[in-house]
PDB file of C-alpha atoms in Angstrom:
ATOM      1  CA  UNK F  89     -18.165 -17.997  -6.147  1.00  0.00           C
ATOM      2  CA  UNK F  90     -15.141 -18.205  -4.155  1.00  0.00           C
ATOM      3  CA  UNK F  91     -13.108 -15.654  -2.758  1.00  0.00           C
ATOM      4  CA  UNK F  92     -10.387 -14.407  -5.079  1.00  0.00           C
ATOM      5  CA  UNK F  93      -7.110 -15.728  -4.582  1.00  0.00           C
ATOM      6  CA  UNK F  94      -4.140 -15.363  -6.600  1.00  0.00           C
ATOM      7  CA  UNK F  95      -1.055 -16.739  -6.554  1.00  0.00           C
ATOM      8  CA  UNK F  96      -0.415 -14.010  -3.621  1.00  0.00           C
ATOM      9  CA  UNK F  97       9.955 -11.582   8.038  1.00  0.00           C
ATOM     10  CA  UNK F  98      34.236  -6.043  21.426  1.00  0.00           C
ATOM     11  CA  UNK F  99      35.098  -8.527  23.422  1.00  0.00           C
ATOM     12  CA  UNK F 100      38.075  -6.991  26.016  1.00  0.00           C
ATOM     13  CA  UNK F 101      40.525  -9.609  27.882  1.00  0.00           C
ATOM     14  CA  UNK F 102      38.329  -8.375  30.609  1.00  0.00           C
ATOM     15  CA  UNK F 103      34.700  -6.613  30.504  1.00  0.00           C
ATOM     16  CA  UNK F 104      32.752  -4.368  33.117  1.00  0.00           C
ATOM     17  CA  UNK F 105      28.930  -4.507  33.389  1.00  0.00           C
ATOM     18  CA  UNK F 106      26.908  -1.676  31.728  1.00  0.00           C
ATOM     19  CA  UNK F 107      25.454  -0.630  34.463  1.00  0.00           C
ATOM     20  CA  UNK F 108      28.489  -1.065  36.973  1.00  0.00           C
ATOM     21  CA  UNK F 109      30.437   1.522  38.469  1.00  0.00           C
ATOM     22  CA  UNK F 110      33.901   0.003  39.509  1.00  0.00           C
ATOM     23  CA  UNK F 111      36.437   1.502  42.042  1.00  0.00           C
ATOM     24  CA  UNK F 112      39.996  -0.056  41.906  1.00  0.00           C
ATOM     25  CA  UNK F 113      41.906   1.012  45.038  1.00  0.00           C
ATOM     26  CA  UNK F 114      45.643  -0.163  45.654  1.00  0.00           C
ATOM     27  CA  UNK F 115      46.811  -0.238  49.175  1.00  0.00           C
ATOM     28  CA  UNK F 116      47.566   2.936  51.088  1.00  0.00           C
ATOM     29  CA  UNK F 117      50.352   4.840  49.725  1.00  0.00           C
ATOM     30  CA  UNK F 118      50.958   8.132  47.281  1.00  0.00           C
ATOM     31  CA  UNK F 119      48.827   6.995  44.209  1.00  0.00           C
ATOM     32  CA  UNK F 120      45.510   6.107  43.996  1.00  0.00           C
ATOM     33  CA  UNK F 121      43.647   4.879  41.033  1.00  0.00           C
ATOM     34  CA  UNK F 122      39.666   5.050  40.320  1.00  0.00           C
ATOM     35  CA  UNK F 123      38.310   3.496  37.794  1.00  0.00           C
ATOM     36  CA  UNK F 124      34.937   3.974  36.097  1.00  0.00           C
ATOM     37  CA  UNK F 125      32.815   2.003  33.695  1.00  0.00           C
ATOM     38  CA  UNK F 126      30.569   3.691  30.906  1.00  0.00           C
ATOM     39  CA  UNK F 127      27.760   5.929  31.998  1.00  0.00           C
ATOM     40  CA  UNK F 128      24.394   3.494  32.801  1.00  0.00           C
ATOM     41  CA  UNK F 129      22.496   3.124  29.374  1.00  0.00           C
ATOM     42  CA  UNK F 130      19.092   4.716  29.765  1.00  0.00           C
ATOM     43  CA  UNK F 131      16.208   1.390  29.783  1.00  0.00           C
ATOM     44  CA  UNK F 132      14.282   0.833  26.586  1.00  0.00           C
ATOM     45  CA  UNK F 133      10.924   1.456  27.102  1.00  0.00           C
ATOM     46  CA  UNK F 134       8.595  -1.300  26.720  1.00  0.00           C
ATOM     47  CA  UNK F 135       6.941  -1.434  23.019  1.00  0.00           C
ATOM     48  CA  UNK F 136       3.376   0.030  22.872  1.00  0.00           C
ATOM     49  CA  UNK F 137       0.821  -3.010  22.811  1.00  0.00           C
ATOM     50  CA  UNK F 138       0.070  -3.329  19.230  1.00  0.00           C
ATOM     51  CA  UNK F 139      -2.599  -6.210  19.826  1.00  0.00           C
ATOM     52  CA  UNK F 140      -6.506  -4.794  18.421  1.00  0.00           C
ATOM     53  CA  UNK F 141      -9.359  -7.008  18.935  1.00  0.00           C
ATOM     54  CA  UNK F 142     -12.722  -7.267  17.574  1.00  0.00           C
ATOM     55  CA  UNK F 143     -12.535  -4.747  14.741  1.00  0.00           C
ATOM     56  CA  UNK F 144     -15.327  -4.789  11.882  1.00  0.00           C
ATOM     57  CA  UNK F 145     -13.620  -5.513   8.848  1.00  0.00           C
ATOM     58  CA  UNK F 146     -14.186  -7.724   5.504  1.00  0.00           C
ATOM     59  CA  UNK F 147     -11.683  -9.466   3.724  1.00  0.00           C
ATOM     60  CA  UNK F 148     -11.378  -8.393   0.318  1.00  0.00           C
ATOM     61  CA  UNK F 149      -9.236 -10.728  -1.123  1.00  0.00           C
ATOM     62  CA  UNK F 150      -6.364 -13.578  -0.580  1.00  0.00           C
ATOM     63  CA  UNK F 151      -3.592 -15.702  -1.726  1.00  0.00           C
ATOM     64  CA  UNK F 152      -1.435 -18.921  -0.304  1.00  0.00           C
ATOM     65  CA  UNK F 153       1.105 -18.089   2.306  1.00  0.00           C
ATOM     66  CA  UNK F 154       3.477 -21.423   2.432  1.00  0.00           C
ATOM     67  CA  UNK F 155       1.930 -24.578   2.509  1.00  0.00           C
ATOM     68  CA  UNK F 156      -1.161 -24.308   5.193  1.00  0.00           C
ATOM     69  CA  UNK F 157      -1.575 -20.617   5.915  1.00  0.00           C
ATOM     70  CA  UNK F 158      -3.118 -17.611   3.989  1.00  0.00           C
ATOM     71  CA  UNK F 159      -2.275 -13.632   3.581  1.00  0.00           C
ATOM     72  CA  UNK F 160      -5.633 -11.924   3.472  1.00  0.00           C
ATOM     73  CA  UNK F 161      -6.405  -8.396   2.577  1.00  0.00           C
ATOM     74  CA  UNK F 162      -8.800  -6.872   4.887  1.00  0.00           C
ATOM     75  CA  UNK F 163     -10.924  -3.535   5.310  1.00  0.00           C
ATOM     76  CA  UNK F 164     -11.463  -3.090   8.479  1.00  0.00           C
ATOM     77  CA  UNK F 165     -13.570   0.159  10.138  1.00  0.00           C
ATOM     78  CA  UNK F 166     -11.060   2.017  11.878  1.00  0.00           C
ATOM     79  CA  UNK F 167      -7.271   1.041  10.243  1.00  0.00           C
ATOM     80  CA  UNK F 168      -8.277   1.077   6.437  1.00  0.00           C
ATOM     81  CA  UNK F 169      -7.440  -1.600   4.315  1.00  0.00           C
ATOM     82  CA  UNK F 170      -4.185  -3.915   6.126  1.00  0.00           C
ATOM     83  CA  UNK F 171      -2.538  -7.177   5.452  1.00  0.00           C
ATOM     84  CA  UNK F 172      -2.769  -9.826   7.797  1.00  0.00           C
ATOM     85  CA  UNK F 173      -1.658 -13.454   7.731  1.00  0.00           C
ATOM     86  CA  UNK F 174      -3.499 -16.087   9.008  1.00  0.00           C
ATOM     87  CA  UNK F 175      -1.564 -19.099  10.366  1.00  0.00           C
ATOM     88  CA  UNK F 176      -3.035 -22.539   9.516  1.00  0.00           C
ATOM     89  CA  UNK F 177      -5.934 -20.984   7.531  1.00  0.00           C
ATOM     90  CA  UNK F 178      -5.625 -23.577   4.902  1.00  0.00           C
ATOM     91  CA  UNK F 179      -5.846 -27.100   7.138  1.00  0.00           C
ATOM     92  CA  UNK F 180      -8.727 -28.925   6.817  1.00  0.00           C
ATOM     93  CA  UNK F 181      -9.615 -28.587  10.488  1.00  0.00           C
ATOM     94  CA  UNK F 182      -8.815 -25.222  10.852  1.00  0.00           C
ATOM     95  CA  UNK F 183     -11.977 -22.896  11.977  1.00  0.00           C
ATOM     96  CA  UNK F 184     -10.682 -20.302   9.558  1.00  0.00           C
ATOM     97  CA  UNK F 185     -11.684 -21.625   6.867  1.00  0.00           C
ATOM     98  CA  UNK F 186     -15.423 -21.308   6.376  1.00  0.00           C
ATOM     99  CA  UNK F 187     -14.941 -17.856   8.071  1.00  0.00           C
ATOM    100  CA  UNK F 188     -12.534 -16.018   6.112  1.00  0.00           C
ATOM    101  CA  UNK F 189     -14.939 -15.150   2.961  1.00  0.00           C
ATOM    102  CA  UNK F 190     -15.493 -11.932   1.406  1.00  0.00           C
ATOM    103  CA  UNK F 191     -18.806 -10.223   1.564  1.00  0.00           C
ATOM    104  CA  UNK F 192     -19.570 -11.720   5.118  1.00  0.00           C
ATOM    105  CA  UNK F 193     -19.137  -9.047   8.292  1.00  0.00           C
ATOM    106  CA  UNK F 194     -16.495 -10.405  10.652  1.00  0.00           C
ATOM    107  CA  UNK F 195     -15.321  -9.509  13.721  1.00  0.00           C
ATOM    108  CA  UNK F 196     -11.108  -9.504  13.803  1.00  0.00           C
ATOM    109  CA  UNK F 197      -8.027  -9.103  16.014  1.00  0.00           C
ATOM    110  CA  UNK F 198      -4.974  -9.145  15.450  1.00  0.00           C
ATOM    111  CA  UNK F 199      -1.105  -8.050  16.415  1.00  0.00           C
ATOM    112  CA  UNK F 200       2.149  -6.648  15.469  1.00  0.00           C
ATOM    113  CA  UNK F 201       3.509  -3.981  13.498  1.00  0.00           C
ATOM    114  CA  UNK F 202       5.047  -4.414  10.345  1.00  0.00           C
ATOM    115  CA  UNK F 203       3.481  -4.546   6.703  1.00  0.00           C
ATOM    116  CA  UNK F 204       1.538  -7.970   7.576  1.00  0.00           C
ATOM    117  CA  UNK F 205       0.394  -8.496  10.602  1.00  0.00           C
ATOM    118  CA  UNK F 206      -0.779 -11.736  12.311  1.00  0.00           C
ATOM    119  CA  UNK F 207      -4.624 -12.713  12.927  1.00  0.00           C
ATOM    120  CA  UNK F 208      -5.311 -14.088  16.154  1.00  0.00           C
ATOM    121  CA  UNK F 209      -9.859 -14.350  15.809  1.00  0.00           C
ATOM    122  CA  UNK F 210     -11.860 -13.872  13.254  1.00  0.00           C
ATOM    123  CA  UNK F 211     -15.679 -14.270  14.332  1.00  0.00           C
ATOM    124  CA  UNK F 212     -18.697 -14.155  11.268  1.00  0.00           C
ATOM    125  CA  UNK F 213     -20.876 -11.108  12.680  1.00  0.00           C
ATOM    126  CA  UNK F 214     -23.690 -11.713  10.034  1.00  0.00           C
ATOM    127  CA  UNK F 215     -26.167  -9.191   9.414  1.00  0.00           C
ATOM    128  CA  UNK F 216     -25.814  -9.049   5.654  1.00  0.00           C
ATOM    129  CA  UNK F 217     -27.329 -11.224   2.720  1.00  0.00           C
ATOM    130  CA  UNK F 218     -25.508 -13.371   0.626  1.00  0.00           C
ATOM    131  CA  UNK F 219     -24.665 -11.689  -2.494  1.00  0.00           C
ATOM    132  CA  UNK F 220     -25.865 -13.742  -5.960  1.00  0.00           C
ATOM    133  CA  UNK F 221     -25.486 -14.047  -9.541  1.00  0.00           C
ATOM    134  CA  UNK F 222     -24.858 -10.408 -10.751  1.00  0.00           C
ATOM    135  CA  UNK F 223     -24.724  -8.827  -7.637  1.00  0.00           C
ATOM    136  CA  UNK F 224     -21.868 -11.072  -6.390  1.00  0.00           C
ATOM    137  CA  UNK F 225     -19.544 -10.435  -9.595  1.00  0.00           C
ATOM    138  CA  UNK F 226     -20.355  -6.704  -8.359  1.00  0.00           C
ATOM    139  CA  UNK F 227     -19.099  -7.195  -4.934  1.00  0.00           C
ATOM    140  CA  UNK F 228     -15.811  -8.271  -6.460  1.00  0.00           C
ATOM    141  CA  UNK F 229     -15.777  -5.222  -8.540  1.00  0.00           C
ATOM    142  CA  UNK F 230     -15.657  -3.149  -5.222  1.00  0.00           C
ATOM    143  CA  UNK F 231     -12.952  -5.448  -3.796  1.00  0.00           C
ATOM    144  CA  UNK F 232     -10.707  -4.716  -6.902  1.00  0.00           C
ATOM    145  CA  UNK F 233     -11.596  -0.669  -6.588  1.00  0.00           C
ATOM    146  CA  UNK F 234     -10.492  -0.832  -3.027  1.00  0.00           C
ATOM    147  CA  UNK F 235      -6.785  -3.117  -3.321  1.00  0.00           C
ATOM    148  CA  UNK F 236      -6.546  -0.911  -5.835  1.00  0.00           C
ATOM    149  CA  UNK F 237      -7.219   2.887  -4.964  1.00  0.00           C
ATOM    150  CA  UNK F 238      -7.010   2.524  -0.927  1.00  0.00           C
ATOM    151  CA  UNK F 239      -3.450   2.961   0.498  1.00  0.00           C
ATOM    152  CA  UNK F 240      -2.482   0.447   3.411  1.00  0.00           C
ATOM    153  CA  UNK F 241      -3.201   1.568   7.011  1.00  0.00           C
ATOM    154  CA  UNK F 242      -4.896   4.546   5.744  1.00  0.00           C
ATOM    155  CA  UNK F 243      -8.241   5.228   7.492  1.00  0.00           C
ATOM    156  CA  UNK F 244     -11.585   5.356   5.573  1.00  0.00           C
ATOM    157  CA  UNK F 245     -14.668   4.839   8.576  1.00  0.00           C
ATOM    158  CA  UNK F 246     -17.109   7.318   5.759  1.00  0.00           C
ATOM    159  CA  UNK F 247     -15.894   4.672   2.773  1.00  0.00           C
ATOM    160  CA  UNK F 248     -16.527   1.525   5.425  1.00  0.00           C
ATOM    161  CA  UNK F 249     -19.818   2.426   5.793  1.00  0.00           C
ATOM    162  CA  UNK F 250     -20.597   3.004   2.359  1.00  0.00           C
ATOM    163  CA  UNK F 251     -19.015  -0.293   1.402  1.00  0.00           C
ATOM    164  CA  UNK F 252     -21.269  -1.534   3.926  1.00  0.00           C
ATOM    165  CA  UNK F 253     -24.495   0.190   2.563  1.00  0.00           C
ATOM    166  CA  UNK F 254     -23.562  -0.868  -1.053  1.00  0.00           C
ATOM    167  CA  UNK F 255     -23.383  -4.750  -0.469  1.00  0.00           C
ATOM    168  CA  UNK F 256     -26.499  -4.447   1.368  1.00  0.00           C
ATOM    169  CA  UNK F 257     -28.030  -2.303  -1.501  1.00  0.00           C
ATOM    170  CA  UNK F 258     -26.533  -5.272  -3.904  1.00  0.00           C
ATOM    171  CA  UNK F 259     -27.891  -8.137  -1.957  1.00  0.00           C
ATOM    172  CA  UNK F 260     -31.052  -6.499  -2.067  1.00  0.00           C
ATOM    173  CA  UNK F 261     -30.904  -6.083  -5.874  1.00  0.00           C
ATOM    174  CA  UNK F 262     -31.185  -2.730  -6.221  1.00  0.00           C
ATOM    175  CA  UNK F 263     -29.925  -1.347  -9.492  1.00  0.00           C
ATOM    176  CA  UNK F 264     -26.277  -2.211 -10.319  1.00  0.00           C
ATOM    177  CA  UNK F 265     -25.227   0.758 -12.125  1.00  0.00           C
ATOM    178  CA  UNK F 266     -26.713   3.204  -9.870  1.00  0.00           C
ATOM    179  CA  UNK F 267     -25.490   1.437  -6.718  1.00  0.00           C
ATOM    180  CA  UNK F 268     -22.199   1.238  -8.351  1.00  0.00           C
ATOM    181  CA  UNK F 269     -21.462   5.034  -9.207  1.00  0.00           C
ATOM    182  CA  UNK F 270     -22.287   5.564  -6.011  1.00  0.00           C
ATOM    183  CA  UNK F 271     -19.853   4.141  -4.705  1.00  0.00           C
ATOM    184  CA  UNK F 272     -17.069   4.774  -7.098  1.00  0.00           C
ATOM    185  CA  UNK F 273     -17.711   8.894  -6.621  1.00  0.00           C
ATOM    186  CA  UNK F 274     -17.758   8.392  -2.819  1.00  0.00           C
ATOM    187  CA  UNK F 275     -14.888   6.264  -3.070  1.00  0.00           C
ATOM    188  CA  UNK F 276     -12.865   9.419  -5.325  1.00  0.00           C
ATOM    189  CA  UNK F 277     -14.248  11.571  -3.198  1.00  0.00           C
ATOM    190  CA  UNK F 278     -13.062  10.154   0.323  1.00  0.00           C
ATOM    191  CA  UNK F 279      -9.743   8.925  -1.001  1.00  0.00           C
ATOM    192  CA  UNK F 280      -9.218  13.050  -1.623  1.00  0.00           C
ATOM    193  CA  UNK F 281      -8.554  12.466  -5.775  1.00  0.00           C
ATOM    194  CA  UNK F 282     -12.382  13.946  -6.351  1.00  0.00           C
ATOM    195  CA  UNK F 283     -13.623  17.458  -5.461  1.00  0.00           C
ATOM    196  CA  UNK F 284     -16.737  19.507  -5.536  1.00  0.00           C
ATOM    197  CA  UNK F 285     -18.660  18.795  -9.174  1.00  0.00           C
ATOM    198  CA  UNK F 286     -21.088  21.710  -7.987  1.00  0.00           C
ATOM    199  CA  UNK F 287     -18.717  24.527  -9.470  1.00  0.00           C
ATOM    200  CA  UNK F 288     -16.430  25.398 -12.180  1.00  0.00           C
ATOM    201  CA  UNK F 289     -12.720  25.604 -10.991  1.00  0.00           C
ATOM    202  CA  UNK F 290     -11.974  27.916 -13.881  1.00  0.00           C
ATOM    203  CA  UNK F 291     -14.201  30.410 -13.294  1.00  0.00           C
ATOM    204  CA  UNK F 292     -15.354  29.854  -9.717  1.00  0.00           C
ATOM    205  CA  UNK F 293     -19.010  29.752 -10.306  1.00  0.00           C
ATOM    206  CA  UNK F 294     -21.645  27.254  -9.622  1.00  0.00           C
ATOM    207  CA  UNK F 295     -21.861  24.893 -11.972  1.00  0.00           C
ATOM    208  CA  UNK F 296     -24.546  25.652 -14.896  1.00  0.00           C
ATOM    209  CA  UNK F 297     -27.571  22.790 -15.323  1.00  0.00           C
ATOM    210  CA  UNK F 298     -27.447  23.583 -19.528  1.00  0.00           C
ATOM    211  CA  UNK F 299     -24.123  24.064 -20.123  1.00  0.00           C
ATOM    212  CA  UNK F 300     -21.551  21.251 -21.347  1.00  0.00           C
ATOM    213  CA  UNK F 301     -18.493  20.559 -19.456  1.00  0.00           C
ATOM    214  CA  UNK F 302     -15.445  18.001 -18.609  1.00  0.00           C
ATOM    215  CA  UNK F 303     -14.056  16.921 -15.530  1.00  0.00           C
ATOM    216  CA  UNK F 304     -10.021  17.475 -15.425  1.00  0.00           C
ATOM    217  CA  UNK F 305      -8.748  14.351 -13.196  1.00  0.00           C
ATOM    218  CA  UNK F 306      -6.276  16.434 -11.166  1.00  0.00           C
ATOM    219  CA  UNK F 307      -8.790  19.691 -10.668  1.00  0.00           C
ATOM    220  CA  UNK F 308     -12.338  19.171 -11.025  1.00  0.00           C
ATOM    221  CA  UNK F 309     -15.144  20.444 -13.820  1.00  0.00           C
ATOM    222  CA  UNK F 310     -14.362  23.241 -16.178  1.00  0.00           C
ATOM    223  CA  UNK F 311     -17.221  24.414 -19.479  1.00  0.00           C
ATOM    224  CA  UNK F 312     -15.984  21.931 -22.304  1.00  0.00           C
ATOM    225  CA  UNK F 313     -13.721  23.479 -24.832  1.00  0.00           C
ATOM    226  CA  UNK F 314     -14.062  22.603 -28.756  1.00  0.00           C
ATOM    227  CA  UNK F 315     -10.534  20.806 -28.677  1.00  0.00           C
ATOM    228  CA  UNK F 316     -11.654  18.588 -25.768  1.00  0.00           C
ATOM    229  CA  UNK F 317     -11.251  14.851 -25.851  1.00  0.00           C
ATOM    230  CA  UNK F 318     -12.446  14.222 -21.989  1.00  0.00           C
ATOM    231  CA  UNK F 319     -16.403  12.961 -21.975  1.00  0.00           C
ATOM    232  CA  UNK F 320     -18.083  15.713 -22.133  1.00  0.00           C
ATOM    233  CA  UNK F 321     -21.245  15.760 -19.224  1.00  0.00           C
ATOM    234  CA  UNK F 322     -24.262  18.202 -18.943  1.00  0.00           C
ATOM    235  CA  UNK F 323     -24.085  20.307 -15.654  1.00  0.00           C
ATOM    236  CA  UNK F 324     -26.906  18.935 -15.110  1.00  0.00           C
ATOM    237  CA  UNK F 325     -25.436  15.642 -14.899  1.00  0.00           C
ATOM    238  CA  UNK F 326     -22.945  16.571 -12.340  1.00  0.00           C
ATOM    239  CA  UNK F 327     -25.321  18.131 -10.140  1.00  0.00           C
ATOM    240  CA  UNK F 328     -27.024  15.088  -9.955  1.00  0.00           C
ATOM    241  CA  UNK F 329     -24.189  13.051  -9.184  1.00  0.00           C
ATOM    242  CA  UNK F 330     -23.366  15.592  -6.177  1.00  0.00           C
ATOM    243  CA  UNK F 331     -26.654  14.866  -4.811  1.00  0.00           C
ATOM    244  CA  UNK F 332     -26.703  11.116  -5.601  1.00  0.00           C
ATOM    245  CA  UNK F 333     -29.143  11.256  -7.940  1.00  0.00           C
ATOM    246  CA  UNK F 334     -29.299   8.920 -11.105  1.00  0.00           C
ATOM    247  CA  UNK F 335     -32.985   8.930 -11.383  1.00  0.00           C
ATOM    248  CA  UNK F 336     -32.365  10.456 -14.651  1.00  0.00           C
ATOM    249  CA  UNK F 337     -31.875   8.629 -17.639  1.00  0.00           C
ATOM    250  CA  UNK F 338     -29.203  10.784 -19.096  1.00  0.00           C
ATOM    251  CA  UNK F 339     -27.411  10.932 -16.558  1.00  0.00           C
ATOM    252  CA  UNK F 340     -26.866   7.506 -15.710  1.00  0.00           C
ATOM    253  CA  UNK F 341     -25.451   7.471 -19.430  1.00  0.00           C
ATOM    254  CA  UNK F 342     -22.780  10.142 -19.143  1.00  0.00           C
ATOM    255  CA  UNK F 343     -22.113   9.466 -15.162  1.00  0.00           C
ATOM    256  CA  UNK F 344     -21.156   5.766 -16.174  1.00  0.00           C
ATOM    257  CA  UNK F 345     -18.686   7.107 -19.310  1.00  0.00           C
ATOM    258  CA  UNK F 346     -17.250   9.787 -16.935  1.00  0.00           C
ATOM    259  CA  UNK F 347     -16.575   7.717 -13.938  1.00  0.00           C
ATOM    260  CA  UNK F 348     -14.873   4.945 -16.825  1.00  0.00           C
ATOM    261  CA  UNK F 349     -12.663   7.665 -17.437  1.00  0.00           C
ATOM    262  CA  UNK F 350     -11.459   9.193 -13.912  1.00  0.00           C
ATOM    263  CA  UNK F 351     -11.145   5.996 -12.855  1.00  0.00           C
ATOM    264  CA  UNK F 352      -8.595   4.894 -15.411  1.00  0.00           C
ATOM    265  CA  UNK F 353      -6.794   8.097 -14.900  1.00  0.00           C
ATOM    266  CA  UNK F 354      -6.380   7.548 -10.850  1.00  0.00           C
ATOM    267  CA  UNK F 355      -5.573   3.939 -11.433  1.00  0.00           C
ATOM    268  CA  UNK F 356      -3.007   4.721 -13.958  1.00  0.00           C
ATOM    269  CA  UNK F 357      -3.616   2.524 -16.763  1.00  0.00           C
ATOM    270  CA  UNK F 358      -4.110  -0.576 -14.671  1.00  0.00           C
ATOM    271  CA  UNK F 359      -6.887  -2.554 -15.729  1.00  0.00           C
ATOM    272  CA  UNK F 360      -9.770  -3.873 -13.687  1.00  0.00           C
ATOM    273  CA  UNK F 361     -10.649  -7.439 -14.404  1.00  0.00           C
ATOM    274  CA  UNK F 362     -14.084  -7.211 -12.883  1.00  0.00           C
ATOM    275  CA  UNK F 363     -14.948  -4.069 -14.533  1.00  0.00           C
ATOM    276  CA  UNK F 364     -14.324  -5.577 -18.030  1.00  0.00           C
ATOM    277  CA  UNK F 365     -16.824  -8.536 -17.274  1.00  0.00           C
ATOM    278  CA  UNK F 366     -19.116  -5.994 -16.203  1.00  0.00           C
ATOM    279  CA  UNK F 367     -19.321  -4.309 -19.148  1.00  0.00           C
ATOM    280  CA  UNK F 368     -19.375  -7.510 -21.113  1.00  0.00           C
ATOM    281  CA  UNK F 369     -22.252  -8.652 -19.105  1.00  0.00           C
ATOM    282  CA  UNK F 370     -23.915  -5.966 -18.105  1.00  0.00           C
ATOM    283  CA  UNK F 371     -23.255  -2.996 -20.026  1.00  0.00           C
ATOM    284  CA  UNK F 372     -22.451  -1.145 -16.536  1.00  0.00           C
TER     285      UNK F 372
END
């Protein structure tokens, strides 16, 4: 399958130097006049090299940029998700092209400093299988969570490696819906919108394996109330999901209808294509 790409810079009658200073002497005699120019203007200093080569980083989506180039959205190890154009990207002999894919490791520099930058290399690392079928349509399920939940130039080296760890888990077909709340709690989690499921933020006490509760988007788990229309989740289910473990039938069940909902909460309504063929495929 192909990458996604969607139909995505006082004149004077006479002037002194800046930097002059002028003296204006008339010939010996009573009066003398001096005249100075404005004080010397301090130098700008140079601009701070904004040039960073060979940073890890996937591209995790892109869209035409004028007639032969592309912008691509990247998530690179050490400056977060970040746009970058890349000049030429769409001529047929441009190297670019069978590079720039998602899923595939790459090596990339780039410079400037505004929104978009400009790519100057991008080299395939490898290291990684091929994602296929399923497991593929799952990759681009992460790429959506990340446009959509990661702010630009904002950090994430934990949620890199994760990412990482997850298309390796995928291409190795391990199971989807585990592999996949996985991520999305560690992606909550490091993206600061998710806190500690191990205790109640009402009452400040660990979190109880038998009892029922819901998980307020904004504050964290609290024991279910008889007017509450959140899913409601064992303790025991949350517990698990601290300690990554969805061994458990049950609570793969309510982790998957839980993380549905805090999801749509943080992403504010917007929908996720990938997630709805998911669930149409896959019951995920």
């Amino acid at each position: 399958m192909n990458a996604i790409i969607a139909d995505a810079d006082a004149d004077a009658e006479q002037s002194l130097p800046e930097d002059a200073t002028v003296l204006i002497s008339v010939a010996p005699g009573p009066a003398t006049a001096t005249a100075t120019a404005a004080p010397k203007r301090r130098p700008r200093m140079p601009e701070r090299d904004t040039r960073v080569t060979a940073q890890p980083g996937f591209v995790l989506h892109s869209y035409p940029h004028r007639e032969t180039s592309l912008i691509i959205d990247v998530f690179t190890r050490d400056y977060g998700r970040i746009a970058l154009v890349a000049k030429g990207a769409k001529r047929p002999m441009s190297k670019l092209r069978g590079v720039l894919q998602t899923f595939q490791p790459l090596s990339l520099s780039w410079s400037g400093k505004s929104e978009i930058r400009t790519l100057i290399a991008a080299e395939w690392v490898g290291g990684l299988l091929p994602l296929e079928k399923s497991a593929l349509l799952c990759g681009f399920y992460l790429n959506e969570l990340l446009v959509k939940l990661v702010a630009r130039d904002d950090p994430h080296a934990a949620l890199f490696a994760h990412y990482v760890t997850t298309l390796n888990q995928l291409a190795h077909l391990e199971p989807a819906p585990i592999v996949l709340r996985q991520f999305e709690r560690a992606l909550l989690k490091q993206t600061g919108v998710a806190g500690d499921f191990t205790r109640c933020t009402v009452s400040r006490q660990p979190v109880d394996p038998a009892e029922s509760y819901v998980v307020d988007p904004e504050r964290g788990p609290r024991v279910a109330r008889a007017a509450d229309s959140w899913p409601r989740v064992s303790g025991k289910t949350l517990l698990d999901m601290e300690r990554e473990d969805y061994s458990d039938a049950a609570t793969q069940a309510q982790s998957k209808v839980l993380m549905r909902f805090l999801l749509a909460h943080h992403l504010g309504g917007a929908p996720l294509n990938t997630r709805q063929i998911l669930i149409d495929l896959m019951q995920l």
